[in-house]
XYZ file of C-alpha atoms in Angstrom:
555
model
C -43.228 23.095 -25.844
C -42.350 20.601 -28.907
C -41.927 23.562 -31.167
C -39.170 25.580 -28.918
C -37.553 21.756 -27.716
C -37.218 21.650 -31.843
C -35.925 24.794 -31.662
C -32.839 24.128 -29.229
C -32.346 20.927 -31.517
C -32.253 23.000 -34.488
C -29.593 25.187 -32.788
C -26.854 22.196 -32.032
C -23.958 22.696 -33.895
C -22.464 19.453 -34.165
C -20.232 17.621 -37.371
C -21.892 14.800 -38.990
C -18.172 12.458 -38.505
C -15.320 13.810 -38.057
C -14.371 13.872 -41.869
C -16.165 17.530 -41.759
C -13.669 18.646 -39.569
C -10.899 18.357 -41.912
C -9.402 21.726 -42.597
C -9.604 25.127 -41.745
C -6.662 24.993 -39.852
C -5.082 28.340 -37.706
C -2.374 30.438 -38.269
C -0.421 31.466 -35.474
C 2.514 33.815 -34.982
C 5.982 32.760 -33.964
C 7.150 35.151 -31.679
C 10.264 34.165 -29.784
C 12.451 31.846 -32.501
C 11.649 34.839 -35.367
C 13.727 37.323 -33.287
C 15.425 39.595 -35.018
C 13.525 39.224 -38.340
C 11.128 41.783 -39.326
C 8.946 40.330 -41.384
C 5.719 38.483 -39.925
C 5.732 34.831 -39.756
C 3.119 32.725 -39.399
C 2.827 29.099 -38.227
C -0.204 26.840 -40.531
C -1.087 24.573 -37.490
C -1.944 21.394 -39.155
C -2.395 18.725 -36.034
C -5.648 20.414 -35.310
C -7.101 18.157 -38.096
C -8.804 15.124 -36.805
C -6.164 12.921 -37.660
C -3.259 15.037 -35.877
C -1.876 16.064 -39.540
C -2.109 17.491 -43.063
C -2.642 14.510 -44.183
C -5.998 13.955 -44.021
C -6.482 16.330 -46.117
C -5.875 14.353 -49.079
C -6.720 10.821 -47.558
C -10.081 12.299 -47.927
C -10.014 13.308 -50.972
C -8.105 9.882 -52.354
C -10.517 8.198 -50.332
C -13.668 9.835 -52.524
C -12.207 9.672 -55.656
C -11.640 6.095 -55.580
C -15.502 5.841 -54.651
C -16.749 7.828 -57.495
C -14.687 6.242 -60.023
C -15.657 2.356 -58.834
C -11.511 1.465 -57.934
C -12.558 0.798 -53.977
C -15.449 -0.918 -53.405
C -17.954 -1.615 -50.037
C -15.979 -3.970 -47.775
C -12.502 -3.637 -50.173
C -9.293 -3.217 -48.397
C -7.213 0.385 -48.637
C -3.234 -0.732 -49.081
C -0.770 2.549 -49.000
C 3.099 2.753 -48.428
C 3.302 6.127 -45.695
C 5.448 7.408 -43.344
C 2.852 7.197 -40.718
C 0.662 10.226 -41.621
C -0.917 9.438 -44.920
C -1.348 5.666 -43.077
C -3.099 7.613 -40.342
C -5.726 9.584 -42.299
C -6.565 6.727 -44.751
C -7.211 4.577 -41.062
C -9.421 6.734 -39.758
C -11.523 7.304 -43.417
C -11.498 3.875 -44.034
C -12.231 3.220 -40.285
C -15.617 5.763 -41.041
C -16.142 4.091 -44.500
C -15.893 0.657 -43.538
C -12.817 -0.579 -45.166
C -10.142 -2.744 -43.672
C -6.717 -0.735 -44.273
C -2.936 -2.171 -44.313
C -0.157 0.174 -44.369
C 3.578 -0.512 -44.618
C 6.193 1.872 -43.289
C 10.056 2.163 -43.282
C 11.725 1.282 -39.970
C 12.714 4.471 -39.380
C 9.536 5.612 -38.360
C 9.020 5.528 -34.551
C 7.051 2.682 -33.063
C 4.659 4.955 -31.278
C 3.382 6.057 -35.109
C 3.044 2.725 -36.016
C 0.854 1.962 -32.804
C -1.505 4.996 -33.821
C -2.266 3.134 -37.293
C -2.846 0.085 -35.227
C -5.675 1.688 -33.027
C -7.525 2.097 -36.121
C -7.641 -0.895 -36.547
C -4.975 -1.131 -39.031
C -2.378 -3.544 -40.384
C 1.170 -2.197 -40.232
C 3.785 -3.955 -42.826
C 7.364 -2.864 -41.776
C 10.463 -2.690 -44.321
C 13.525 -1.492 -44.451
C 14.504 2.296 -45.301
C 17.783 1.851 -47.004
C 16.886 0.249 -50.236
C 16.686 1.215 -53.823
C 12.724 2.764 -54.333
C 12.182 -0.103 -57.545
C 13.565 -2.792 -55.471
C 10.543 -5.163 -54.583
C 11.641 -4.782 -50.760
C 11.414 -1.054 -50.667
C 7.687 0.041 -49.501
C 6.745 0.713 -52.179
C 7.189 -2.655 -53.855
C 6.004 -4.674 -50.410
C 2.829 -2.569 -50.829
C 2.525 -3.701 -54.581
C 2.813 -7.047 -53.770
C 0.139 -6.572 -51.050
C -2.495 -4.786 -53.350
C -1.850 -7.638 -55.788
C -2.453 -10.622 -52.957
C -5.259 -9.176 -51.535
C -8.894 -9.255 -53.400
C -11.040 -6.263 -53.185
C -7.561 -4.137 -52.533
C -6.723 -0.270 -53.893
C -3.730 1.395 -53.722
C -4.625 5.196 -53.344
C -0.568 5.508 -54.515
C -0.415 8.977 -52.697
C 2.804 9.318 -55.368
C 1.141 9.515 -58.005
C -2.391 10.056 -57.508
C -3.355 13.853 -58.368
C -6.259 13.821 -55.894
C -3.706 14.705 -53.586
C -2.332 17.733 -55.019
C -5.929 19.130 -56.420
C -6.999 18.429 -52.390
C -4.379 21.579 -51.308
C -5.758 23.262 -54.067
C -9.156 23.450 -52.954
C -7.972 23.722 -49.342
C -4.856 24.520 -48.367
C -4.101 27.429 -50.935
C -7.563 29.188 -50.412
C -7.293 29.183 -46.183
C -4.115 30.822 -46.544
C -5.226 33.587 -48.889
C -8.229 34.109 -47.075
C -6.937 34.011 -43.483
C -4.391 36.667 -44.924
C -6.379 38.539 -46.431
C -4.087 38.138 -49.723
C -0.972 39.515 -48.156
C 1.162 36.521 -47.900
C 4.137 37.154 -49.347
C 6.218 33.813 -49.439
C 4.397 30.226 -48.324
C 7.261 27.391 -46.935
C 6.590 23.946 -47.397
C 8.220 20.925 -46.932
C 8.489 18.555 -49.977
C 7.741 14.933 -48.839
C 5.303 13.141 -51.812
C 5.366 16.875 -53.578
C 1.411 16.729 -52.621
C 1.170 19.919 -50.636
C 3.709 22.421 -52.368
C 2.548 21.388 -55.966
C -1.270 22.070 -55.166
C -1.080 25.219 -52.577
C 1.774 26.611 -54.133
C 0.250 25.969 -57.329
C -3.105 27.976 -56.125
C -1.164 30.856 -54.493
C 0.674 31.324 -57.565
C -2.575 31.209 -59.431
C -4.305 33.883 -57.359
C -1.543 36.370 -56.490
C -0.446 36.057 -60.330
C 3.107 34.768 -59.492
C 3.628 37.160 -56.652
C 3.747 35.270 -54.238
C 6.737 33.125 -53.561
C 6.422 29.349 -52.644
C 9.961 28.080 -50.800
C 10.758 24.262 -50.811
C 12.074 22.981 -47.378
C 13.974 20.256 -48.133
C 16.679 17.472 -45.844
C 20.339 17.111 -46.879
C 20.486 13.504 -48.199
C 17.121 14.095 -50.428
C 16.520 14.534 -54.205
C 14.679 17.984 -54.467
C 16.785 20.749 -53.880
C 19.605 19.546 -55.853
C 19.037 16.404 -58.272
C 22.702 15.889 -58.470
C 23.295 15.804 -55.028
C 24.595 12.647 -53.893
C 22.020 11.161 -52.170
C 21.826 10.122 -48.297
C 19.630 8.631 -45.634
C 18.305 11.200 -42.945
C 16.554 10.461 -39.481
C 13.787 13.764 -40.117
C 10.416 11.726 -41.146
C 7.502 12.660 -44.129
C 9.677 14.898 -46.440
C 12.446 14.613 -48.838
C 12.645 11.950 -51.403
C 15.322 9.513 -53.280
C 12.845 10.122 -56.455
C 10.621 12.472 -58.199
C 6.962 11.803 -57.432
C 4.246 12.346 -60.383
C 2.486 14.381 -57.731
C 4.766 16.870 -57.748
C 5.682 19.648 -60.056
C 9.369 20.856 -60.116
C 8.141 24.049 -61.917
C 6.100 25.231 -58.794
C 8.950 26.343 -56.475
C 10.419 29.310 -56.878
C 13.470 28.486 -54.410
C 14.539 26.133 -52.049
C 16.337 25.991 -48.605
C 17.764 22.471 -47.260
C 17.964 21.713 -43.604
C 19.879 18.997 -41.995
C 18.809 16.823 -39.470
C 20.335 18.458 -36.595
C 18.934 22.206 -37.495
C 15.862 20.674 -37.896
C 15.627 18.686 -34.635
C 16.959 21.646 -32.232
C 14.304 23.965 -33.971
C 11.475 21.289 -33.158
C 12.335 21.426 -29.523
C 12.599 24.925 -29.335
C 9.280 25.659 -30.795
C 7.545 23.463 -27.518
C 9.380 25.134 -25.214
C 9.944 28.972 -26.755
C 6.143 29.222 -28.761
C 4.460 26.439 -26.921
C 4.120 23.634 -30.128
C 4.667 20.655 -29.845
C 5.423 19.316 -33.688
C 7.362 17.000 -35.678
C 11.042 17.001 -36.815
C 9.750 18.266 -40.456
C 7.873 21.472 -39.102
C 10.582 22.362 -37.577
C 12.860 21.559 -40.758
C 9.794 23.849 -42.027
C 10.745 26.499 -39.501
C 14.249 26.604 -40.115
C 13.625 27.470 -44.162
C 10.760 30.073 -43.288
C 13.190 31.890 -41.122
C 16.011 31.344 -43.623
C 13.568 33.069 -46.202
C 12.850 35.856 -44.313
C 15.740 37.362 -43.011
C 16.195 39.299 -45.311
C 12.365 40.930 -45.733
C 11.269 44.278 -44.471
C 7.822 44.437 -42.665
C 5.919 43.902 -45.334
C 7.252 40.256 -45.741
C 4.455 37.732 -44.510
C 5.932 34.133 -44.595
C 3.416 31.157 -43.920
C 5.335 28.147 -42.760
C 2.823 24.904 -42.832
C 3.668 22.978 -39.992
C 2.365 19.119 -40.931
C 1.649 17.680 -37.730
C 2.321 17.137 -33.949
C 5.082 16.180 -32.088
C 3.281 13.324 -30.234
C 4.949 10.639 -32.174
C 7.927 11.740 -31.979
C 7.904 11.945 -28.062
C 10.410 8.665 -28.017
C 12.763 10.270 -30.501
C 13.213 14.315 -31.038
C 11.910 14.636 -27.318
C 13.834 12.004 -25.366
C 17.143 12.843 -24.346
C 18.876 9.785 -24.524
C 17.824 9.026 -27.857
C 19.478 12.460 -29.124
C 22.255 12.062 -27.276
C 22.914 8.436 -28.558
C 22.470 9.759 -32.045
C 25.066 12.513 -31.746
C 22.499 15.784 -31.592
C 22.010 18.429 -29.300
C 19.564 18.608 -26.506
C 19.949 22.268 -26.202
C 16.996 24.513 -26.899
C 19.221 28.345 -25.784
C 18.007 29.747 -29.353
C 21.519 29.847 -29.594
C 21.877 30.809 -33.190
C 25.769 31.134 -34.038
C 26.717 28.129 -31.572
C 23.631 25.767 -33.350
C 25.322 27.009 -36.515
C 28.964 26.287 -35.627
C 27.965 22.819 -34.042
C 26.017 21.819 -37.288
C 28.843 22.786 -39.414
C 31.373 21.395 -37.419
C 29.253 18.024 -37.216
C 28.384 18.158 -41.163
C 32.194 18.317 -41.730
C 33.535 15.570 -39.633
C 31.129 13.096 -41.293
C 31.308 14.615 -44.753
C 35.402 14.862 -44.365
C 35.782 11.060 -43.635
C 33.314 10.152 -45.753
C 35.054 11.314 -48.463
C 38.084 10.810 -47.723
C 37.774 7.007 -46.298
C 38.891 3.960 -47.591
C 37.134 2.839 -50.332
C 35.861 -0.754 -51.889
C 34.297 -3.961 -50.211
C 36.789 -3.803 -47.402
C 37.157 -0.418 -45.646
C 39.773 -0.111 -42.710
C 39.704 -2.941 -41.094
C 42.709 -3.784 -39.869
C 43.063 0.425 -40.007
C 43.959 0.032 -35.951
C 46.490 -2.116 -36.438
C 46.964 -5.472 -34.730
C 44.633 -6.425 -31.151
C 46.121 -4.872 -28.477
C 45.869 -7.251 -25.173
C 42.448 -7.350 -23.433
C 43.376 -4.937 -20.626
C 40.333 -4.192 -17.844
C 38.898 -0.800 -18.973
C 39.849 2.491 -16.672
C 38.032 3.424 -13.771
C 35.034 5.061 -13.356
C 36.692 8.399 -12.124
C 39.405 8.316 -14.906
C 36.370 8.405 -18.010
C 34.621 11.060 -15.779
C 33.375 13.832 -17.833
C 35.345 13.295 -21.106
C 33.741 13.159 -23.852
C 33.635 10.180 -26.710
C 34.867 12.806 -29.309
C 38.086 13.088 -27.127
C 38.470 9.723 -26.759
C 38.417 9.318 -30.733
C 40.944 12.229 -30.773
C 43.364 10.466 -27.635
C 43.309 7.145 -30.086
C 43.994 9.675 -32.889
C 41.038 8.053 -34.719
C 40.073 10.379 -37.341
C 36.076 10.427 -37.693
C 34.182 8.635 -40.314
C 37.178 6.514 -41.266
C 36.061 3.624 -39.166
C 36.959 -0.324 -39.534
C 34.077 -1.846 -41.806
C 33.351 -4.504 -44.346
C 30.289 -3.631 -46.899
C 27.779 -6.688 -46.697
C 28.771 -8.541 -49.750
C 32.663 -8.840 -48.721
C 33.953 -12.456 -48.869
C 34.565 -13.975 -45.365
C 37.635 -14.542 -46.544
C 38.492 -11.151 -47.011
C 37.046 -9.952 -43.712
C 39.469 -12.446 -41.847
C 42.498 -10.863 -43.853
C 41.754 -7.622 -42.403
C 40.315 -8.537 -39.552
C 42.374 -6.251 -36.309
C 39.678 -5.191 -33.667
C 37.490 -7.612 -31.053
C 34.086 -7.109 -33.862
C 33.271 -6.838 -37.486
C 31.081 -4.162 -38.243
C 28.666 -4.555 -41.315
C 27.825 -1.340 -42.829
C 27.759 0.476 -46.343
C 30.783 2.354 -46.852
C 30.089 6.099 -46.452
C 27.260 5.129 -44.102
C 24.835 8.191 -43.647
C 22.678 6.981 -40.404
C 22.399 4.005 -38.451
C 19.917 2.520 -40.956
C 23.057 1.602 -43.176
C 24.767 -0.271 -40.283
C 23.840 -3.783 -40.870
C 25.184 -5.524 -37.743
C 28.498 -6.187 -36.032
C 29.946 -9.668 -35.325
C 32.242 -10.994 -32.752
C 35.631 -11.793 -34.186
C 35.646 -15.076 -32.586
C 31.926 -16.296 -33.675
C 33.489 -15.247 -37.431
C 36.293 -17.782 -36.874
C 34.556 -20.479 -35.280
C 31.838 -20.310 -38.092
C 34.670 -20.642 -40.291
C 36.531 -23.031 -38.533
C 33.168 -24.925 -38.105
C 32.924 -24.972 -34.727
C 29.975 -23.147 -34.975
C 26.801 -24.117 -36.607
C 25.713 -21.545 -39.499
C 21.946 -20.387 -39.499
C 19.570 -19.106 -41.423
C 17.802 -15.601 -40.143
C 14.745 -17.152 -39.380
C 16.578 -19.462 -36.304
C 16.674 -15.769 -34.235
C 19.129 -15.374 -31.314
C 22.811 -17.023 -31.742
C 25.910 -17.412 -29.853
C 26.153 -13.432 -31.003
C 22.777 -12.164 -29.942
C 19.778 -10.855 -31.426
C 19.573 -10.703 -35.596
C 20.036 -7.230 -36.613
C 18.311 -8.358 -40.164
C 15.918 -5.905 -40.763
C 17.302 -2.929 -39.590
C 18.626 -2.413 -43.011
C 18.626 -3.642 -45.752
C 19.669 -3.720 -49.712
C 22.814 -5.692 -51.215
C 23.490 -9.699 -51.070
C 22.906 -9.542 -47.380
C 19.079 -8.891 -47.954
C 19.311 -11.652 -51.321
C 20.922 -14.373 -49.038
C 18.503 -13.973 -46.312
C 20.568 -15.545 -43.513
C 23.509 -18.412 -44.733
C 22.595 -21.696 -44.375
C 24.987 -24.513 -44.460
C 28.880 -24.437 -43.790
C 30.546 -21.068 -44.032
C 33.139 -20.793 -46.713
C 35.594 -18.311 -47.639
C 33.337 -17.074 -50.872
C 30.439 -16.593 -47.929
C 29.118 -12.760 -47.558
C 29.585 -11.464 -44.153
C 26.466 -9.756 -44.694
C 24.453 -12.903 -45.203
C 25.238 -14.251 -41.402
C 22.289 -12.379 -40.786
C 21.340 -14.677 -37.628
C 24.708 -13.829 -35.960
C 24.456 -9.760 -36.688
C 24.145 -8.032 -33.484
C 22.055 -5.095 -33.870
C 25.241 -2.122 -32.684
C 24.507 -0.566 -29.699
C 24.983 3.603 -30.222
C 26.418 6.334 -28.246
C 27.047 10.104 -29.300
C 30.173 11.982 -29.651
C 29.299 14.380 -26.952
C 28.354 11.759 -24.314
C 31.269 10.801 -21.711
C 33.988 8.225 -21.918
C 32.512 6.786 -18.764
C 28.452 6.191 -20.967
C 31.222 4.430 -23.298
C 32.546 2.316 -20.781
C 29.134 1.341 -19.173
C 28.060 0.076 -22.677
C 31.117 -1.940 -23.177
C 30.415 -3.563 -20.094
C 28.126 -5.505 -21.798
C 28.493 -4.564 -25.621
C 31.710 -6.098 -27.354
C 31.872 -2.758 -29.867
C 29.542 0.176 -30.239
C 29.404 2.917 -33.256
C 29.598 6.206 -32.312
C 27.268 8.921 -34.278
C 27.667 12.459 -34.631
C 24.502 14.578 -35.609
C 23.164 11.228 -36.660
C 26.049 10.257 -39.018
C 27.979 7.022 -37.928
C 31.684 8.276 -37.433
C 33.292 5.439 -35.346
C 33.358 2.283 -34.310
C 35.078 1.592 -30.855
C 35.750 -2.023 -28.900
C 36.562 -2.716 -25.887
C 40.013 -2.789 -27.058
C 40.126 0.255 -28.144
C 38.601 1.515 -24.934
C 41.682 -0.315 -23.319
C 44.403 1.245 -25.674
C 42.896 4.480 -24.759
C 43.839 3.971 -21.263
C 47.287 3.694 -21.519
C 47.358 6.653 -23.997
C 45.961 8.633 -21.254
C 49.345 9.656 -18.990
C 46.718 11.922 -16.540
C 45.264 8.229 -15.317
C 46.146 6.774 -12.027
């Protein structure tokens, strides 16, 4: 009885912690978005690690190293700058190891990722996105100053630590080879800390003797594809960079496709409802190159697209409909290939057009509307029915991305010069996404802080006679240096320093109605309207009044 009770034991199949699970992810076929393309395609489904992404991969393997060389020691504390994913793997290692673990993250990544670090049992750190990478308030320098505060602390760096690439190496490269069966043609990755393209590419090109081709996916606004490009902020999260990491090698590539942010988000939400997966914005920027790179392959091509991890934290971003339609991007998901194209273009153009051709200097456009019309009640509710903010722009013949703004280390004395509309909107000129919009400030708060009837304060005092801070939601320039003015305002005084009277904007797409406009000027005194993501204009109520009486079809 003992001996066949030992036998039945023997015969459990169970992992020792969830560590051994790591890897040996699937490959699946994409069947429905691949239409018309001959070659195969096949998805690398990388939320079925433990951790929900390819990342754990090489928090593993960082994890080990720094064991076996004596940098982390029993009871020390793991400190990492990530995304969300890298944070996520190194919480649940450290979680099985023992370590305590404090991760700091650009704002741009969604709450609900930052909650998933916490449940760990991690610290989350939050900075701002829109700052230079050596500044000390980028992430990476608030997670220097960390590791340097904290006793018993390592820094895995997953920038620069070459664990990370030898990890897809070992990994990555082999599953794919194996699983098929040496006839891949062409591997698509997305280039985030260089990590997974320099050490799978690296091994494909290693085993197939260069025949195999290894694509960089890449987002407009980031360094890779073209290092002259002028750089940009983007809303897709893990990939791209504004530098060149030491973990990865420029001479693995052999091409590279970039994908904006609105190609990439319409893809993501047609692979959950067209090949049933649910993913994140950069698989489906992933998607978007692998199909790119094989249109043009007979049936011989076979194109593995890694796909990095699920689209669960993204549910209150890519897959809510108001938040898309607030940032300017399509909810569709009709596969609609030529109109996807034609509304990407035509959304790439209008911000690119009056980007580059917008005013220009510490002041932009201001007084570009000319004086304050008078405060006239805005139109009915049946008047703003089913027009569209673009049209409203185009009534007002506001020409997008040539918007009033000052940049956050403009005088107040300058910004009252100029000043024409009912707010002040604080934003780098040429802004790319809503993380260069600083704030927006009433026109009357600026004059009675000038006029010193109102009391200045510092960013730490909170809410004002404006509203909520929006400190924090960018960041860079004086206006992160001064911290929030204290004392009188003068006329030498940056606007962007009044960070406790900043109103964080309030957004609305171009293809929402005049009458979602209207609603949030009820109770907004300007919003900025985005296109595909890209700030294009900013409208007051006054504006919304003008409009009225430009409209001769209202009662």
């Amino acid at each position: 009885m003992s001996e066949a009770l030992n036998n039945v034991r023997n015969s459990v199949k169970y992992a020792e912690s969830v560590l051994d699970l790591i890897g040996n992810t699937p490959l699946v076929k994409l069947n429905s978005v691949t239409a018309g393309i001959r070659a195969t395609v096949l998805a690398k489904i990388e939320f079925t690690n433990p951790g929900g992404s390819i990342k754990d991969r090489i928090a593993a393997s960082l994890v080990a190293e720094a064991e076996r060389s004596g940098k982390l020691q029993p009871g020390g504390t793991i400190v990492e700058p990530t995304s969300g994913n890298t944070g996520v793997g190194l919480a649940m290692v450290a979680a099985i190891r023992g370590y305590s673990s404090v991760f700091v993250a650009p704002d741009k990544v969604g709450q609900s990722k930052r909650d998933v670090l916490k449940a760990y049992g991690a610290e989350v750190v939050v900075t701002a996105t829109n700052v230079a990478p050596d500044s000390p308030e980028s992430y990476y320098g608030v997670s220097d100053r960390i590791t340097s505060e904290t006793p018993g602390a390592y820094k895995p760096n997953q920038f620069a630590n070459q664990a990370g690439p030898a990890a897809h190496y070992d990994s990555t490269g082999p599953e794919i080879w194996h699983d098929t069966d040496g006839k891949v043609t062409h591997v698509v990755i997305g280039a985030g800390t260089g990590g997974t393209i320099t050490g799978t590419g690296r091994y494909l090109h290693d085993v197939s003797e260069g025949r195999v081709k290894v694509i960089a996916a890449d987002p407009a606004g980031s360094i890779y594809a073209d290092h002259s490009a002028k750089l940009h902020g983007y809303y897709v999260e893990g990939v791209g960079e504004d530098m060149i990491p030491d973990t990865y090698d420029p001479s693995v590539p052999d091409g590279f496709v970039t994908v904006d942010d609105a190609a990439s988000f319409e893809m993501t939400r047609r692979l959950a409802v067209e090949e049933g997966l649910l993913v994140g914005g950069s698989s489906g920027m992933a998607v978007v190159a692998a199909l790119e790179t094989a249109k043009d392959l007979d049936e011989d091509g076979v194109v593995v697209v890694v796909l990095p991890d699920s689209g669960r934290g993204y549910i209150d971003k890519i897959f809510n409909d108001q938040w898309m339609a607030e940032h300017g991007f399509t909810t569709s998901t009709t596969g609609d290939e030529d109109a996807t194209a034609e509304a990407s273009a035509g959304s790439a153009g209008a911000a690119a057009g009056g980007a580059a051709s917008g005013a220009t200097g510490t002041v932009a456009g201001l007084a570009a509307e000319g004086p304050a019309a008078s405060a006239a009640e805005a139109p009915a509710a049946s008047a703003t029915a089913g027009t569209t903010v673009a049209q409203v722009l185009s009534d007002l013949g506001l020409t997008p991305g040539e918007y009033a703004h000052a940049t956050p280390d403009t005088p107040v004395r300058d910004v009252l010069a100029a000043l024409g509309g009912d707010v002040v909107l604080v934003a780098d000129t040429g802004a790319a996404t809503e993380f260069n919009l600083y704030g927006i400030i009433d026109r009357e708060v600026l004059t009675g802080l000038a006029l010193g009837e109102l009391a200045s304060a510092s960013a730490g005092d909170g809410a004002s006679a404006a509203g909520t801070s929006a400190a924090g939601n960018s960041a860079g320039g004086s206006a992160s240096a001064a911290g929030g003015a204290g004392g009188d305002v003068t006329g030498d005084t940056a606007i962007g320093s009044l960070t406790a009277h900043l109103v964080k904007p309030q957004l609305i797409g171009a293809c929402q109605t005049a009458e979602d406009l209207r609603e949030k000027l009820r109770s907004e005194r300007g919003v900025v309207v985005l296109d595909a993501g890209r700030p294009i204009a900013l409208l007051d109520r006054t504006a919304l009044a003008r409009w009225a009486t430009v409209r001769k079809d209202l009662p």
